[in-house]
mmCIF file of C-alpha atoms in Angstrom:
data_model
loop_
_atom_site.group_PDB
_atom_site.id
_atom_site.type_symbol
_atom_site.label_atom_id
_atom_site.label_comp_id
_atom_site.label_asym_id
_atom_site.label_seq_id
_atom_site.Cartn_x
_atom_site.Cartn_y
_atom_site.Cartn_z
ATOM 1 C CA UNK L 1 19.771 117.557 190.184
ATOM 2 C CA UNK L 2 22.364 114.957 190.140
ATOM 3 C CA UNK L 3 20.946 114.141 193.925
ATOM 4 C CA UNK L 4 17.599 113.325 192.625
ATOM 5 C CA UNK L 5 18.749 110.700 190.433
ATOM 6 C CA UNK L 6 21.320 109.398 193.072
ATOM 7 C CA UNK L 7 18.022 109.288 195.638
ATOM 8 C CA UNK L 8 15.857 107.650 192.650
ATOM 9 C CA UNK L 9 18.130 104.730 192.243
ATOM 10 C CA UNK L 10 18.525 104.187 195.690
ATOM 11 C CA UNK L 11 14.758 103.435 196.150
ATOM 12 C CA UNK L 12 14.903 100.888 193.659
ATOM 13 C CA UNK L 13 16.765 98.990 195.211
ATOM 14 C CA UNK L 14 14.966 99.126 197.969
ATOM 15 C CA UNK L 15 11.418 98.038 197.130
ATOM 16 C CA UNK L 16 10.621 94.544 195.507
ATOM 17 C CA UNK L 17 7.360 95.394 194.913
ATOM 18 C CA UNK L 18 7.905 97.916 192.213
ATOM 19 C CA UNK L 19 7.271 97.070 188.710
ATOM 20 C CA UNK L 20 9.077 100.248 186.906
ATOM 21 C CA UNK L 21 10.038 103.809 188.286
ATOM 22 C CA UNK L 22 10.541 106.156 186.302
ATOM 23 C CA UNK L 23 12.079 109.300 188.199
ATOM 24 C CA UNK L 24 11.791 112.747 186.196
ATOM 25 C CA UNK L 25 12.982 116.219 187.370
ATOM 26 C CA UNK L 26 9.617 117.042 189.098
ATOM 27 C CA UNK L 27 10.157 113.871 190.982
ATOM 28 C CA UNK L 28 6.900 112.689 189.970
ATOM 29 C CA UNK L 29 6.898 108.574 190.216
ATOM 30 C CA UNK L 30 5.074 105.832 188.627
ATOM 31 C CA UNK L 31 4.482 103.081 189.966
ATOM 32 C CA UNK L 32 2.575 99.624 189.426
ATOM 33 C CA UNK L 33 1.374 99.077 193.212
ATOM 34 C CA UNK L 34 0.994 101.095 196.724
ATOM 35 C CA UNK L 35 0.768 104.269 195.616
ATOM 36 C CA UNK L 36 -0.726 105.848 197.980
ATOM 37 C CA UNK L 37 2.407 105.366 200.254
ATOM 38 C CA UNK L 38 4.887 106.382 197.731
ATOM 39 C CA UNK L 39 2.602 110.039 196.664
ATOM 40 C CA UNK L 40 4.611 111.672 199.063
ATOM 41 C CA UNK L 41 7.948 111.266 196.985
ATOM 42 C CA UNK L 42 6.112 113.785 194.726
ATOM 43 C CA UNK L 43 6.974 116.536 197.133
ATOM 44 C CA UNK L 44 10.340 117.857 197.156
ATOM 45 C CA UNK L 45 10.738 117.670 201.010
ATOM 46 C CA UNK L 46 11.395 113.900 200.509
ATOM 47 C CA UNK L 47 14.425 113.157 202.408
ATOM 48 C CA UNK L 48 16.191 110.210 201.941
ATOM 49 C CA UNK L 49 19.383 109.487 203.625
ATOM 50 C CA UNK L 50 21.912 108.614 200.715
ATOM 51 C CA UNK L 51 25.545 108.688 201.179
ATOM 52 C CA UNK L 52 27.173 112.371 201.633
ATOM 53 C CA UNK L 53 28.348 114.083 198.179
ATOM 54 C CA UNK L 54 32.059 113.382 197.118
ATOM 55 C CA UNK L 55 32.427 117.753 197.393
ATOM 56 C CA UNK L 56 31.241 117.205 200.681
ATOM 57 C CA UNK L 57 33.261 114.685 202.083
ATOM 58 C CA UNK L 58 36.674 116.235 200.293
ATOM 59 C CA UNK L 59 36.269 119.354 201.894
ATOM 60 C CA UNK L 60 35.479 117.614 205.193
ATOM 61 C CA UNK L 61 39.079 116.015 204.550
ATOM 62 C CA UNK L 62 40.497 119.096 203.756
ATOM 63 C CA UNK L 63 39.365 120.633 206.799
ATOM 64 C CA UNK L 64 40.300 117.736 209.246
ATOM 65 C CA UNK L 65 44.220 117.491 207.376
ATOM 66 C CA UNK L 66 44.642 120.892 207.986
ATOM 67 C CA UNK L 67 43.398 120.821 211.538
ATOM 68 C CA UNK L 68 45.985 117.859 212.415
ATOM 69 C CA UNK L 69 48.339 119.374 209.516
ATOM 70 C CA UNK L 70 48.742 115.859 208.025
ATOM 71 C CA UNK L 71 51.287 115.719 205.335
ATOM 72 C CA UNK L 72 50.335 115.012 202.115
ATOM 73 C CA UNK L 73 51.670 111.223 202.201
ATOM 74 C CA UNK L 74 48.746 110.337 205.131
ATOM 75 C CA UNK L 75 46.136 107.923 203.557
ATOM 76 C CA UNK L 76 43.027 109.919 203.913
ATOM 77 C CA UNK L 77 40.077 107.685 203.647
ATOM 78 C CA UNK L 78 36.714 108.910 204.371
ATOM 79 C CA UNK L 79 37.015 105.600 206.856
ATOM 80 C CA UNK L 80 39.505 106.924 208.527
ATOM 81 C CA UNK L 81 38.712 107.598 212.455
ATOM 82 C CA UNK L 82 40.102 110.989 213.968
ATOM 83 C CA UNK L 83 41.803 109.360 216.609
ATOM 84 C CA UNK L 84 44.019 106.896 214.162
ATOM 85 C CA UNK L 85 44.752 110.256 212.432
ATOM 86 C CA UNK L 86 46.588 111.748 215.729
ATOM 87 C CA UNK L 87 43.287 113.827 216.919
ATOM 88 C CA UNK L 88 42.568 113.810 220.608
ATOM 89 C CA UNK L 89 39.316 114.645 221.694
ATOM 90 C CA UNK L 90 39.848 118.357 221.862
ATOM 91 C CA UNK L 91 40.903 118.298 218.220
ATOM 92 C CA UNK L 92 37.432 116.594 217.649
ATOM 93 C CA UNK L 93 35.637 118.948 218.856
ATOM 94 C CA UNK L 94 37.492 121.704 216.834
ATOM 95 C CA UNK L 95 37.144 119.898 214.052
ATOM 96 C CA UNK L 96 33.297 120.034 214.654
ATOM 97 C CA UNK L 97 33.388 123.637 215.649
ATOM 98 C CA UNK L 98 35.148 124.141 212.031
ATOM 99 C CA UNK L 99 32.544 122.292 210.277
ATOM 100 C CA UNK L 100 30.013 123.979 211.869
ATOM 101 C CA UNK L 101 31.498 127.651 210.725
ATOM 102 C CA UNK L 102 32.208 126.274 206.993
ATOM 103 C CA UNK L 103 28.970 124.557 206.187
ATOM 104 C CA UNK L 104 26.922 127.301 208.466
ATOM 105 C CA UNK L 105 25.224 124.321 210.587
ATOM 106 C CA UNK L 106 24.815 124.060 214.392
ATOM 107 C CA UNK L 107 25.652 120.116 215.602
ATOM 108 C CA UNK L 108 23.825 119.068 218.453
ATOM 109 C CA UNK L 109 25.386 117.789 221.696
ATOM 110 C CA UNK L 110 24.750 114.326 221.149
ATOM 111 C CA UNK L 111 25.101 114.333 217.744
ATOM 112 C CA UNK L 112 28.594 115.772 218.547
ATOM 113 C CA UNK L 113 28.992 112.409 220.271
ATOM 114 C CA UNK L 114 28.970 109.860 216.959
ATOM 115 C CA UNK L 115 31.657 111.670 215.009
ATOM 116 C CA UNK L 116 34.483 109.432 214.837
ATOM 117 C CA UNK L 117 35.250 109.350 211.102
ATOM 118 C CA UNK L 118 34.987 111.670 208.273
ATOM 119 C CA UNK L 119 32.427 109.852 206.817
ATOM 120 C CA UNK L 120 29.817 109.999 210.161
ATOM 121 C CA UNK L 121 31.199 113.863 209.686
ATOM 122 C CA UNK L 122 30.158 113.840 205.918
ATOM 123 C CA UNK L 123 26.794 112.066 206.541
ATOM 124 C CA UNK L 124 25.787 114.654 209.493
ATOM 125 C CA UNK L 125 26.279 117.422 207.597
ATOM 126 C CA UNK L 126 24.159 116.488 204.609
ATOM 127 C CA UNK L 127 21.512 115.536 206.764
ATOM 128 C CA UNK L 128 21.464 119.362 208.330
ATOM 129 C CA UNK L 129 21.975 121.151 205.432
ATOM 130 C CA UNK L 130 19.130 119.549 204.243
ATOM 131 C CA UNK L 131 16.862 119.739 206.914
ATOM 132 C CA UNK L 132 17.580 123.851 206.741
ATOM 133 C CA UNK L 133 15.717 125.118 204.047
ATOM 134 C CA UNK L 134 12.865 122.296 205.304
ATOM 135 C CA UNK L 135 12.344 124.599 208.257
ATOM 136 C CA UNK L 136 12.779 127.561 206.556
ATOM 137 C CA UNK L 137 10.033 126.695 204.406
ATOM 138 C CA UNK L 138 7.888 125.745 207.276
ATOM 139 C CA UNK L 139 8.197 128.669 209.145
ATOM 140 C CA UNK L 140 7.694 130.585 206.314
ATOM 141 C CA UNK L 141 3.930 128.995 205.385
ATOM 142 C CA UNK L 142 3.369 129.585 209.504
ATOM 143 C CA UNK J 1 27.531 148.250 241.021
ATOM 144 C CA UNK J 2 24.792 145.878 241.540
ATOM 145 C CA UNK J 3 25.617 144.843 237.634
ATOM 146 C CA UNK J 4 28.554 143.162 238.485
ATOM 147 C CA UNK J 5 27.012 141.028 241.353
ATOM 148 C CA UNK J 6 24.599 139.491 239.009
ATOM 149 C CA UNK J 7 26.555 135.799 237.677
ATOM 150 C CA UNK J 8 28.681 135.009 241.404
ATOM 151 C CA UNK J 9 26.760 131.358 241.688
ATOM 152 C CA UNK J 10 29.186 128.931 241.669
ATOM 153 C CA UNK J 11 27.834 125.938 239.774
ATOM 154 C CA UNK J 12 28.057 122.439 241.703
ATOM 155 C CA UNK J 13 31.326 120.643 241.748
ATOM 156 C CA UNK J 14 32.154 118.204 238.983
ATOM 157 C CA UNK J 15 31.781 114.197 240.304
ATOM 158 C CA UNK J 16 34.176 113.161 237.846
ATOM 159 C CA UNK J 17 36.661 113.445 235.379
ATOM 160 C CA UNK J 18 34.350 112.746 232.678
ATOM 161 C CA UNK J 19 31.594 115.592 233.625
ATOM 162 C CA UNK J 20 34.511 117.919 234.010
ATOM 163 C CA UNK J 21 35.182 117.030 230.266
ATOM 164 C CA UNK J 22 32.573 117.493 229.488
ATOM 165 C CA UNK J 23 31.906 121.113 230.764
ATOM 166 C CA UNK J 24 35.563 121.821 229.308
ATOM 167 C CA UNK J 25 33.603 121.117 225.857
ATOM 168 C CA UNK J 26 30.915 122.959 226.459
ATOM 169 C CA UNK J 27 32.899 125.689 227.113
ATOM 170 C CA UNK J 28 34.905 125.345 224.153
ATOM 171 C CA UNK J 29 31.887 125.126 222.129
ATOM 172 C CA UNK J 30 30.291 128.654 223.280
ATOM 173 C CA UNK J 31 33.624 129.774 223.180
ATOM 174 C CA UNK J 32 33.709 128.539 219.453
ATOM 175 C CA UNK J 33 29.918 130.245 218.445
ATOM 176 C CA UNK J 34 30.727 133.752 220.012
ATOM 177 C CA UNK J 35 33.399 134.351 217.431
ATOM 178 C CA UNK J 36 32.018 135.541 214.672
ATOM 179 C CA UNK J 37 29.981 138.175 217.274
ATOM 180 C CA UNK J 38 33.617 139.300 218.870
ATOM 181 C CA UNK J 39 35.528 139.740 215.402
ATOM 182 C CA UNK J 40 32.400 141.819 214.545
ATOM 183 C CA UNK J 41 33.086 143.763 218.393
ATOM 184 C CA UNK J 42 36.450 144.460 217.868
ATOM 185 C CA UNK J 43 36.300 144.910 213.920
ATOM 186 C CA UNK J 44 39.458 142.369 213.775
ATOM 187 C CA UNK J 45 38.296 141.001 210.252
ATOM 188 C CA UNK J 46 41.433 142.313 208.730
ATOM 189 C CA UNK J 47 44.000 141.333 211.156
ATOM 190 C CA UNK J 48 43.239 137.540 211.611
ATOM 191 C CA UNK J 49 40.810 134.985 210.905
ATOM 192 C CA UNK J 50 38.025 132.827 212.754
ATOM 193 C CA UNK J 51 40.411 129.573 212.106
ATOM 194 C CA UNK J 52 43.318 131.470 213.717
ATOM 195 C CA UNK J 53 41.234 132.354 216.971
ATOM 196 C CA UNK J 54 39.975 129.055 217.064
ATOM 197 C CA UNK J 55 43.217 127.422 217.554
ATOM 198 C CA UNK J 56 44.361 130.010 219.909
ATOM 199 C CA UNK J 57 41.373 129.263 222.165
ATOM 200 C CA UNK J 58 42.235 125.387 221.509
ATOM 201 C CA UNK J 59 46.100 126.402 222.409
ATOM 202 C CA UNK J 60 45.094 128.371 226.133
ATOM 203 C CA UNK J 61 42.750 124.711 226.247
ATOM 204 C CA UNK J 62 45.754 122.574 225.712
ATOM 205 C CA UNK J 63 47.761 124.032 228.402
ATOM 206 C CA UNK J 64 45.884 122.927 231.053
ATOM 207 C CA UNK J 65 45.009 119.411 229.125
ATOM 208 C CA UNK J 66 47.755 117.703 231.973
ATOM 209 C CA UNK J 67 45.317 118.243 234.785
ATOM 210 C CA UNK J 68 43.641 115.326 236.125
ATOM 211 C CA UNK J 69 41.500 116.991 239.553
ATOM 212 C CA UNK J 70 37.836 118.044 239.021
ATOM 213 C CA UNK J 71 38.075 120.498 240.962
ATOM 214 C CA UNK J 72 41.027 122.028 239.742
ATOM 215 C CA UNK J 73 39.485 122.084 236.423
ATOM 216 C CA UNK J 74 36.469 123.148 237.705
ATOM 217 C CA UNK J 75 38.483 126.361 239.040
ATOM 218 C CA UNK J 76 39.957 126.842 235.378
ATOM 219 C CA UNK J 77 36.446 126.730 233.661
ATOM 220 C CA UNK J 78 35.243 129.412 235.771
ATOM 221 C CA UNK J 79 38.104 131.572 234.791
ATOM 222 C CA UNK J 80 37.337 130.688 231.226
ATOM 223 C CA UNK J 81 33.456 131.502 231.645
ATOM 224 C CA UNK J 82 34.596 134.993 232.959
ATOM 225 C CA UNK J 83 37.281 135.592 230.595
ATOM 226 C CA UNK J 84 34.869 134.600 227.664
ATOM 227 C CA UNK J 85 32.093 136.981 229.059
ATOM 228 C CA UNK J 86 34.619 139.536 229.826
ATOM 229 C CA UNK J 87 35.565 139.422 226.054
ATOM 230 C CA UNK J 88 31.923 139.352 224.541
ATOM 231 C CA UNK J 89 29.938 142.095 226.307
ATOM 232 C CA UNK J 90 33.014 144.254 225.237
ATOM 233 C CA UNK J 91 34.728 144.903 228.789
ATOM 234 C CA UNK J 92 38.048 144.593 226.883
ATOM 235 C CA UNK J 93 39.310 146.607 224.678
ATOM 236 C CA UNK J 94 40.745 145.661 220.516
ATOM 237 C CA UNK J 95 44.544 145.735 221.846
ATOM 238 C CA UNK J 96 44.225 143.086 225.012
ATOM 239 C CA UNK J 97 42.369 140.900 222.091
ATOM 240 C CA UNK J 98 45.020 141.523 219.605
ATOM 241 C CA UNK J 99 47.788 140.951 222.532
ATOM 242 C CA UNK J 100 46.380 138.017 224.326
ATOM 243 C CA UNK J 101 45.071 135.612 220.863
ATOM 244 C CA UNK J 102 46.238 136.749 217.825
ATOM 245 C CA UNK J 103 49.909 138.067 218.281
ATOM 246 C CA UNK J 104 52.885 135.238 217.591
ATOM 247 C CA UNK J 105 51.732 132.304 220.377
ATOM 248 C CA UNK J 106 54.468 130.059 219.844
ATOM 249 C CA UNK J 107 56.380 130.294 223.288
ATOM 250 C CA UNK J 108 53.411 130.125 225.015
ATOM 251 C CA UNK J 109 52.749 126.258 225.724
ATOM 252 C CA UNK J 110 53.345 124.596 229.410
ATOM 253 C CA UNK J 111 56.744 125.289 230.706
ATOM 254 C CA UNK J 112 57.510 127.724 228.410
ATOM 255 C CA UNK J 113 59.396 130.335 229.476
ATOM 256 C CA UNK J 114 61.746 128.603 232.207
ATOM 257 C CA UNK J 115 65.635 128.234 231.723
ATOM 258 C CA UNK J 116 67.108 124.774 231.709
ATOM 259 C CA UNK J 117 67.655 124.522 235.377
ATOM 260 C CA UNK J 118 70.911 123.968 236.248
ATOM 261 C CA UNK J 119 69.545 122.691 240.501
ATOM 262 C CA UNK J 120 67.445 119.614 240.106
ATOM 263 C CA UNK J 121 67.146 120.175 244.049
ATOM 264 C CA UNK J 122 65.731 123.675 243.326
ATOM 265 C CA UNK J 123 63.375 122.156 240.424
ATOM 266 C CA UNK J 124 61.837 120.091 243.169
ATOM 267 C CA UNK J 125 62.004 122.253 246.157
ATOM 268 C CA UNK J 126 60.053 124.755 244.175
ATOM 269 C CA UNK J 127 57.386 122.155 242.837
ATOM 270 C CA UNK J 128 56.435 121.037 246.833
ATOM 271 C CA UNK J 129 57.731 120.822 250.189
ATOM 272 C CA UNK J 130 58.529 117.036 249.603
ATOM 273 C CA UNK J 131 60.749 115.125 247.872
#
C-alpha cells in the first residue's frame, strides 16, 4: 500500500488543475475539475510509472556485485552504468538473464537493449512485474 | 533415422561482426531459459545451482570472446545450437552434464592447459606456416 500513496503524490504534482486529492486505500479520487478523465484512477489497473522500489533496486545491486564480484569498497550507485563497473557486454546480458530468473520476468529483445545502469534495470522490472498480474487478470475475464 | 535429418539448414552467413553478436546473444539467451527445464531433466537440483550453470555457459562463451571472423563464429554458434539441443531433448546423459558444467572449471579458460614453451620457434611454427 505504500505504492499507492507514492503513485498519489506523484500525480499531484503533475496536474495544475487540481484543487484537492484526496487518495484513500480504494484509490477512489476527488477532484474539483475533469473528472471524467481522471475516473479511471478508480480502477486498480492504473499504472503509473514511478521510480522502482528501494527493495527492488538493492537486490538488483546485489545481483549485479555478485555477477562482477565487486568488493565491498566499489561505490554502488543505482547510477552506476555496467560497463564503468568492469561488465562487458556478455556480463550484461547475464546480468539480465539473472534478473529475469530472480524476479520470474521475461525481458524483451529490445528492451534488453536500454539496460545500461541499475536503475534502467530497476525501472524495467517494476514495469513487468506489474504488467503480470494485468494480463493475468485479463485472460482470466476472457 | 529420418529424425536426425530434420534441423541440417544452415542459416545464412553473418554480414558482420555486429549480427554475429548478436546471434551469440541470442544464443546465450535460449541457452539461459532452458535451464530450469534441464536441471528438472537431469534432476541436478541438489548438486548445483541455476547461477552456477549460468556462469559455466558464460565461461565456454568467454573462450571464444577473442574471435573477430563472422564466419568463424558463425561455425561456433552452430556447435552451440547442437550442443544446447543435444542437452535439452535429453540425448545426454546426468554424468556428461555433471562432467562437462558443473565439475571444478577453473583450468579451463583459453590456453589453458599448455606448458610454458621453452621454443618460441615451435610456438610459432605450430600457430601457421609463416612467420
Amino acid at each position: 500500500m505504500a505504492s499507492v500513496s507514492a503513485t498519489s503524490v506523484s500525480f499531484g504534482c503533475s496536474f495544475n488543475q487540481t484543487k484537492s486529492i484526496t487518495a484513500s486505500k480504494g484509490c477512489s479520487i476527488s477532484l474539483g475539475t475533469t473528472n471524467r478523465r481522471l475516473s479511471s484512477l478508480r480502477f486498480p489497473r492504473l499504472r503509473v510509472y514511478a521510480s522502482a522500489k528501494p527493495e527492488t533496486v538493492s537486490k538488483v545491486m546485489e545481483i549485479v556485485k555478485k555477477q562482477l564480484a565487486l568488493n565491498d569498497s566499489v561505490d554502488l550507485k543505482p547510477e552506476s552504468k555496467f560497463s564503468e563497473l568492469g561488465a562487458d557486454s556478455l556480463d550484461t546480458v547475464e546480468i539480465v538473464m539473472n534478473l529475469e530468473e530472480v524476479f520470474n520476468i521475461t525481458v524483451e529483445e529490445d528492451n534488453s537493449q536500454n539496460i545500461t545502469t541499475v536503475q534502467e534495470a530497476a525501472d524495467l522490472i517494476e514495469k513487468l512485474v506489474a504488467d503480470k498480474p494485468t494480463e493475468a487478470t485479463s485472460e482470466a475475464s476472457a | 533415422m529420418s529424425f536426425m535429418m530434420r534441423a541440417v539448414k544452415v542459416p545464412p552467413p553473418s554480414a558482420s561482426l555486429e549480427e554475429a553478436r548478436h546471434r551469440v546473444f541470442d544464443l546465450f539467451r535460449s541457452a539461459c531459459r532452458s535451464l530450469p527445464t534441464v536441471m528438472e531433466i537431469y534432476t541436478l537440483n541438489d548438486v548445483v545451482t541455476v547461477s552456477q550453470l549460468r556462469s559455466a555457459i558464460s565461461s565456454e562463451f568467454r573462450n571464444n570472446a577473442h574471435i573477430t571472423d563472422p564466419k568463424v563464429i558463425d561455425m561456433l554458434l552452430i556447435k552451440g545450437q547442437e550442443e544446447l539441443s543435444n542437452v535439452v531433448e535429453h540425448a545426454k546423459q546426468r554424468h556428461h552434464i555433471i562432467g562437462q558444467y558443473v565439475v571444478d572449471r577453473t583450468g579451463m579458460h583459453h590456453g589453458a592447459g599448455k606448458d610454458p614453451s621453452t621454443s618460441q620457434f615451435l610456438d610459432n611454427f605450430y600457430t601457421s606456416n609463416y612467420f
